[in-house]
Amino acid sequence: MVLGVLAGFYGGAADRVIGVLTNILFAFPSLLLALALAATLDRSWQTVALAIAVVYLPIFIRVARGPVLTLRSADYVTAASAIGQRRLATLFQHILPNMRSIILVQVALTMSWAILTEAALSFLGFGTPPPAASLGVMVYDARALSSIAPWLLAGPGLALVVFVLGLNMLSAGLRDVLDPRSGDRR
């Protein structure tokens, strides 16, 4: 988020460099990039967290940069600079508070993608090692017994569905509640 805010607010060379790095990360399929990072490093929850963070980094950069580009040309930002307010103060007092809803919605939505990515990495053997709990490992272990005990596969699979659906519904609800342009919400 910080990179996106800085790129959008200051523009220039920083915006171009951050944009190129973002495009490079976007060039790789997210699961393939996470798999490559997890396979390269040691098998731990820190590695999985790092892989997920790197995979979703460009999304947050773009989500933060777009609104900053719009908000930096708003009348109240222009007025703040006209009365002599410092650029950093303008950023913290006027731009960032107006991005709060966008950030919250994106975090809730990305959490569902992160859960699926962690489950996929664990299913493939590159996630958190046992004895740490992982829905991907549970699905993998239950796969061998699915013909005689299908409920073992249904439990973690259903948990994944509930978590992801719940977070997607949360992000949609946050968007409806926090978006001032959504009109009448009844």
PDB file of C-alpha atoms in Angstrom:
ATOM      1  CA  MET A   1       0.000   0.000   0.000  1.00  0.00           C
ATOM      2  CA  VAL A   2       2.820   2.360   0.877  1.00  0.00           C
ATOM      3  CA  LEU A   3       4.446   1.851  -2.526  1.00  0.00           C
ATOM      4  CA  GLY A   4       1.164   2.529  -4.318  1.00  0.00           C
ATOM      5  CA  VAL A   5       0.464   5.652  -2.272  1.00  0.00           C
ATOM      6  CA  LEU A   6       3.973   6.992  -2.863  1.00  0.00           C
ATOM      7  CA  ALA A   7       3.824   6.221  -6.580  1.00  0.00           C
ATOM      8  CA  GLY A   8       0.460   7.916  -6.984  1.00  0.00           C
ATOM      9  CA  PHE A   9       1.170  10.914  -4.771  1.00  0.00           C
ATOM     10  CA  TYR A  10       4.665  11.833  -5.929  1.00  0.00           C
ATOM     11  CA  GLY A  11       4.561  10.450  -9.478  1.00  0.00           C
ATOM     12  CA  GLY A  12       7.633  10.865 -11.663  1.00  0.00           C
ATOM     13  CA  ALA A  13      10.461   8.351 -11.582  1.00  0.00           C
ATOM     14  CA  ALA A  14       9.171   6.617  -8.444  1.00  0.00           C
ATOM     15  CA  ASP A  15       5.843   5.987 -10.149  1.00  0.00           C
ATOM     16  CA  ARG A  16       7.541   4.588 -13.250  1.00  0.00           C
ATOM     17  CA  VAL A  17       9.877   2.266 -11.314  1.00  0.00           C
ATOM     18  CA  ILE A  18       7.112   0.975  -9.045  1.00  0.00           C
ATOM     19  CA  GLY A  19       4.865   0.547 -12.101  1.00  0.00           C
ATOM     20  CA  VAL A  20       7.474  -1.553 -13.915  1.00  0.00           C
ATOM     21  CA  LEU A  21       8.040  -3.754 -10.854  1.00  0.00           C
ATOM     22  CA  THR A  22       4.297  -4.172 -10.454  1.00  0.00           C
ATOM     23  CA  ASN A  23       3.909  -5.181 -14.094  1.00  0.00           C
ATOM     24  CA  ILE A  24       6.706  -7.736 -13.755  1.00  0.00           C
ATOM     25  CA  LEU A  25       4.964  -9.345 -10.776  1.00  0.00           C
ATOM     26  CA  PHE A  26       1.631  -9.273 -12.627  1.00  0.00           C
ATOM     27  CA  ALA A  27       3.233 -11.150 -15.525  1.00  0.00           C
ATOM     28  CA  PHE A  28       3.413 -14.348 -13.475  1.00  0.00           C
ATOM     29  CA  PRO A  29       0.322 -16.392 -12.570  1.00  0.00           C
ATOM     30  CA  SER A  30      -0.184 -15.923  -8.832  1.00  0.00           C
ATOM     31  CA  LEU A  31      -0.204 -19.586  -7.834  1.00  0.00           C
ATOM     32  CA  LEU A  32       2.835 -20.335  -9.986  1.00  0.00           C
ATOM     33  CA  LEU A  33       4.776 -17.439  -8.447  1.00  0.00           C
ATOM     34  CA  ALA A  34       3.792 -18.506  -4.916  1.00  0.00           C
ATOM     35  CA  LEU A  35       4.779 -22.089  -5.726  1.00  0.00           C
ATOM     36  CA  ALA A  36       8.169 -20.988  -7.068  1.00  0.00           C
ATOM     37  CA  LEU A  37       8.873 -18.891  -3.982  1.00  0.00           C
ATOM     38  CA  ALA A  38       7.725 -21.620  -1.586  1.00  0.00           C
ATOM     39  CA  ALA A  39       9.767 -24.272  -3.399  1.00  0.00           C
ATOM     40  CA  THR A  40      12.895 -22.106  -3.400  1.00  0.00           C
ATOM     41  CA  LEU A  41      12.874 -21.269   0.305  1.00  0.00           C
ATOM     42  CA  ASP A  42      12.627 -23.514   3.368  1.00  0.00           C
ATOM     43  CA  ARG A  43       9.282 -25.039   4.266  1.00  0.00           C
ATOM     44  CA  SER A  44       7.751 -22.916   7.035  1.00  0.00           C
ATOM     45  CA  TRP A  45       4.783 -20.690   7.703  1.00  0.00           C
ATOM     46  CA  GLN A  46       7.051 -17.660   7.230  1.00  0.00           C
ATOM     47  CA  THR A  47       7.869 -18.802   3.700  1.00  0.00           C
ATOM     48  CA  VAL A  48       4.173 -19.257   2.911  1.00  0.00           C
ATOM     49  CA  ALA A  49       3.408 -15.800   4.321  1.00  0.00           C
ATOM     50  CA  LEU A  50       6.210 -14.265   2.253  1.00  0.00           C
ATOM     51  CA  ALA A  51       5.028 -16.034  -0.914  1.00  0.00           C
ATOM     52  CA  ILE A  52       1.454 -14.838  -0.384  1.00  0.00           C
ATOM     53  CA  ALA A  53       2.645 -11.288   0.360  1.00  0.00           C
ATOM     54  CA  VAL A  54       4.751 -11.140  -2.805  1.00  0.00           C
ATOM     55  CA  VAL A  55       1.956 -12.576  -4.946  1.00  0.00           C
ATOM     56  CA  TYR A  56      -0.622 -10.023  -3.797  1.00  0.00           C
ATOM     57  CA  LEU A  57       1.770  -7.063  -3.535  1.00  0.00           C
ATOM     58  CA  PRO A  58       1.014  -5.718  -7.037  1.00  0.00           C
ATOM     59  CA  ILE A  59      -2.725  -5.786  -6.403  1.00  0.00           C
ATOM     60  CA  PHE A  60      -2.364  -3.599  -3.323  1.00  0.00           C
ATOM     61  CA  ILE A  61      -0.001  -1.251  -5.154  1.00  0.00           C
ATOM     62  CA  ARG A  62      -2.545  -0.730  -7.915  1.00  0.00           C
ATOM     63  CA  VAL A  63      -5.496  -0.471  -5.524  1.00  0.00           C
ATOM     64  CA  ALA A  64      -3.682   2.231  -3.553  1.00  0.00           C
ATOM     65  CA  ARG A  65      -2.239   4.114  -6.529  1.00  0.00           C
ATOM     66  CA  GLY A  66      -5.500   4.621  -8.423  1.00  0.00           C
ATOM     67  CA  PRO A  67      -7.438   6.510  -5.757  1.00  0.00           C
ATOM     68  CA  VAL A  68      -4.392   8.595  -4.858  1.00  0.00           C
ATOM     69  CA  LEU A  69      -4.150   9.762  -8.467  1.00  0.00           C
ATOM     70  CA  THR A  70      -7.790  10.843  -8.316  1.00  0.00           C
ATOM     71  CA  LEU A  71      -7.686  12.355  -4.836  1.00  0.00           C
ATOM     72  CA  ARG A  72      -4.490  14.379  -5.307  1.00  0.00           C
ATOM     73  CA  SER A  73      -6.302  16.552  -7.840  1.00  0.00           C
ATOM     74  CA  ALA A  74      -9.400  17.042  -5.655  1.00  0.00           C
ATOM     75  CA  ASP A  75     -10.372  20.588  -4.715  1.00  0.00           C
ATOM     76  CA  TYR A  76      -9.743  20.112  -0.991  1.00  0.00           C
ATOM     77  CA  VAL A  77      -6.190  18.849  -1.687  1.00  0.00           C
ATOM     78  CA  THR A  78      -5.552  21.829  -3.955  1.00  0.00           C
ATOM     79  CA  ALA A  79      -6.922  24.132  -1.246  1.00  0.00           C
ATOM     80  CA  ALA A  80      -4.674  22.523   1.378  1.00  0.00           C
ATOM     81  CA  SER A  81      -1.602  23.168  -0.741  1.00  0.00           C
ATOM     82  CA  ALA A  82      -2.809  26.715  -1.515  1.00  0.00           C
ATOM     83  CA  ILE A  83      -2.902  27.586   2.184  1.00  0.00           C
ATOM     84  CA  GLY A  84       0.623  26.234   2.584  1.00  0.00           C
ATOM     85  CA  GLN A  85       0.026  22.811   4.072  1.00  0.00           C
ATOM     86  CA  ARG A  86       2.974  20.471   3.596  1.00  0.00           C
ATOM     87  CA  ARG A  87       2.593  17.641   1.107  1.00  0.00           C
ATOM     88  CA  LEU A  88       3.080  14.921   3.720  1.00  0.00           C
ATOM     89  CA  ALA A  89       0.467  16.516   5.982  1.00  0.00           C
ATOM     90  CA  THR A  90      -1.933  16.700   3.035  1.00  0.00           C
ATOM     91  CA  LEU A  91      -1.333  13.023   2.365  1.00  0.00           C
ATOM     92  CA  PHE A  92      -2.098  11.984   5.946  1.00  0.00           C
ATOM     93  CA  GLN A  93      -4.968  14.420   6.599  1.00  0.00           C
ATOM     94  CA  HIS A  94      -6.845  14.393   3.317  1.00  0.00           C
ATOM     95  CA  ILE A  95      -5.875  11.541   1.017  1.00  0.00           C
ATOM     96  CA  LEU A  96      -5.356   8.517   3.268  1.00  0.00           C
ATOM     97  CA  PRO A  97      -8.589   8.962   5.282  1.00  0.00           C
ATOM     98  CA  ASN A  98     -10.544   9.009   2.009  1.00  0.00           C
ATOM     99  CA  MET A  99      -8.954   5.705   0.959  1.00  0.00           C
ATOM    100  CA  ARG A 100      -9.906   3.817   4.125  1.00  0.00           C
ATOM    101  CA  SER A 101     -12.962   2.101   2.661  1.00  0.00           C
ATOM    102  CA  ILE A 102     -11.124   0.982  -0.475  1.00  0.00           C
ATOM    103  CA  ILE A 103      -8.316  -0.483   1.600  1.00  0.00           C
ATOM    104  CA  LEU A 104     -10.650  -2.338   3.983  1.00  0.00           C
ATOM    105  CA  VAL A 105     -12.627  -3.897   1.132  1.00  0.00           C
ATOM    106  CA  GLN A 106      -9.452  -4.995  -0.664  1.00  0.00           C
ATOM    107  CA  VAL A 107      -7.970  -6.519   2.502  1.00  0.00           C
ATOM    108  CA  ALA A 108     -11.124  -8.587   3.116  1.00  0.00           C
ATOM    109  CA  LEU A 109     -11.201  -9.759  -0.498  1.00  0.00           C
ATOM    110  CA  THR A 110      -7.503 -10.587  -0.599  1.00  0.00           C
ATOM    111  CA  MET A 111      -7.759 -12.599   2.616  1.00  0.00           C
ATOM    112  CA  SER A 112     -10.016 -15.067   0.797  1.00  0.00           C
ATOM    113  CA  TRP A 113      -7.484 -15.389  -2.028  1.00  0.00           C
ATOM    114  CA  ALA A 114      -4.690 -15.834   0.517  1.00  0.00           C
ATOM    115  CA  ILE A 115      -6.557 -18.676   2.220  1.00  0.00           C
ATOM    116  CA  LEU A 116      -6.968 -20.438  -1.118  1.00  0.00           C
ATOM    117  CA  THR A 117      -3.307 -19.877  -1.993  1.00  0.00           C
ATOM    118  CA  GLU A 118      -2.138 -21.276   1.341  1.00  0.00           C
ATOM    119  CA  ALA A 119      -4.411 -24.292   0.951  1.00  0.00           C
ATOM    120  CA  ALA A 120      -3.116 -24.901  -2.574  1.00  0.00           C
ATOM    121  CA  LEU A 121       0.526 -24.630  -1.481  1.00  0.00           C
ATOM    122  CA  SER A 122      -0.097 -26.987   1.439  1.00  0.00           C
ATOM    123  CA  PHE A 123      -1.977 -29.444  -0.763  1.00  0.00           C
ATOM    124  CA  LEU A 124       0.995 -29.531  -3.134  1.00  0.00           C
ATOM    125  CA  GLY A 125       3.434 -30.062  -0.250  1.00  0.00           C
ATOM    126  CA  PHE A 126       4.974 -26.585  -0.181  1.00  0.00           C
ATOM    127  CA  GLY A 127       2.911 -25.052   2.615  1.00  0.00           C
ATOM    128  CA  THR A 128       3.194 -25.088   6.361  1.00  0.00           C
ATOM    129  CA  PRO A 129       4.769 -28.339   7.574  1.00  0.00           C
ATOM    130  CA  PRO A 130       3.029 -30.629  10.066  1.00  0.00           C
ATOM    131  CA  PRO A 131       2.097 -30.437  12.917  1.00  0.00           C
ATOM    132  CA  ALA A 132       0.758 -27.000  11.944  1.00  0.00           C
ATOM    133  CA  ALA A 133      -2.866 -27.155  10.855  1.00  0.00           C
ATOM    134  CA  SER A 134      -3.662 -26.464   7.214  1.00  0.00           C
ATOM    135  CA  LEU A 135      -6.824 -27.086   5.255  1.00  0.00           C
ATOM    136  CA  GLY A 136      -4.745 -27.986   2.189  1.00  0.00           C
ATOM    137  CA  VAL A 137      -2.912 -30.722   4.103  1.00  0.00           C
ATOM    138  CA  MET A 138      -6.232 -31.984   5.482  1.00  0.00           C
ATOM    139  CA  VAL A 139      -7.666 -32.223   1.960  1.00  0.00           C
ATOM    140  CA  TYR A 140      -4.509 -33.983   0.747  1.00  0.00           C
ATOM    141  CA  ASP A 141      -4.580 -36.511   3.610  1.00  0.00           C
ATOM    142  CA  ALA A 142      -8.318 -37.166   3.200  1.00  0.00           C
ATOM    143  CA  ARG A 143      -7.951 -37.692  -0.556  1.00  0.00           C
ATOM    144  CA  ALA A 144      -6.513 -41.176  -0.070  1.00  0.00           C
ATOM    145  CA  LEU A 145      -9.486 -42.206   2.063  1.00  0.00           C
ATOM    146  CA  SER A 146     -12.181 -40.483   0.002  1.00  0.00           C
ATOM    147  CA  SER A 147     -13.618 -43.742  -1.398  1.00  0.00           C
ATOM    148  CA  ILE A 148     -14.299 -45.251   2.042  1.00  0.00           C
ATOM    149  CA  ALA A 149     -14.704 -42.105   4.189  1.00  0.00           C
ATOM    150  CA  PRO A 150     -15.819 -39.176   2.002  1.00  0.00           C
ATOM    151  CA  TRP A 151     -16.773 -37.086   5.042  1.00  0.00           C
ATOM    152  CA  LEU A 152     -13.067 -36.684   5.807  1.00  0.00           C
ATOM    153  CA  LEU A 153     -12.686 -34.804   2.525  1.00  0.00           C
ATOM    154  CA  ALA A 154     -15.935 -32.891   2.935  1.00  0.00           C
ATOM    155  CA  GLY A 155     -14.919 -31.281   6.250  1.00  0.00           C
ATOM    156  CA  PRO A 156     -11.862 -29.299   5.146  1.00  0.00           C
ATOM    157  CA  GLY A 157     -13.355 -28.685   1.700  1.00  0.00           C
ATOM    158  CA  LEU A 158     -16.495 -27.228   3.230  1.00  0.00           C
ATOM    159  CA  ALA A 159     -14.406 -25.156   5.655  1.00  0.00           C
ATOM    160  CA  LEU A 160     -12.519 -23.657   2.693  1.00  0.00           C
ATOM    161  CA  VAL A 161     -15.781 -22.823   0.957  1.00  0.00           C
ATOM    162  CA  VAL A 162     -17.241 -21.230   4.098  1.00  0.00           C
ATOM    163  CA  PHE A 163     -14.114 -19.153   4.799  1.00  0.00           C
ATOM    164  CA  VAL A 164     -13.765 -17.904   1.246  1.00  0.00           C
ATOM    165  CA  LEU A 165     -17.472 -17.237   0.765  1.00  0.00           C
ATOM    166  CA  GLY A 166     -17.663 -15.495   4.139  1.00  0.00           C
ATOM    167  CA  LEU A 167     -14.744 -13.198   3.363  1.00  0.00           C
ATOM    168  CA  ASN A 168     -16.118 -12.419  -0.095  1.00  0.00           C
ATOM    169  CA  MET A 169     -19.492 -11.571   1.436  1.00  0.00           C
ATOM    170  CA  LEU A 170     -17.725  -9.447   4.070  1.00  0.00           C
ATOM    171  CA  SER A 171     -15.874  -7.503   1.382  1.00  0.00           C
ATOM    172  CA  ALA A 172     -19.117  -6.962  -0.554  1.00  0.00           C
ATOM    173  CA  GLY A 173     -20.867  -5.821   2.624  1.00  0.00           C
ATOM    174  CA  LEU A 174     -18.036  -3.467   3.519  1.00  0.00           C
ATOM    175  CA  ARG A 175     -18.143  -2.003   0.023  1.00  0.00           C
ATOM    176  CA  ASP A 176     -21.890  -1.414   0.300  1.00  0.00           C
ATOM    177  CA  VAL A 177     -21.637   0.182   3.738  1.00  0.00           C
ATOM    178  CA  LEU A 178     -18.501   2.271   3.189  1.00  0.00           C
ATOM    179  CA  ASP A 179     -19.003   3.458  -0.395  1.00  0.00           C
ATOM    180  CA  PRO A 180     -20.670   6.875  -0.341  1.00  0.00           C
ATOM    181  CA  ARG A 181     -21.728   6.498  -3.985  1.00  0.00           C
ATOM    182  CA  SER A 182     -23.767   3.357  -3.344  1.00  0.00           C
ATOM    183  CA  GLY A 183     -26.926   5.421  -2.848  1.00  0.00           C
ATOM    184  CA  ASP A 184     -29.820   4.065  -0.831  1.00  0.00           C
ATOM    185  CA  ARG A 185     -28.704   0.826   0.842  1.00  0.00           C
ATOM    186  CA  ARG A 186     -32.052  -0.432   2.016  1.00  0.00           C
TER     187      ARG A 186
END
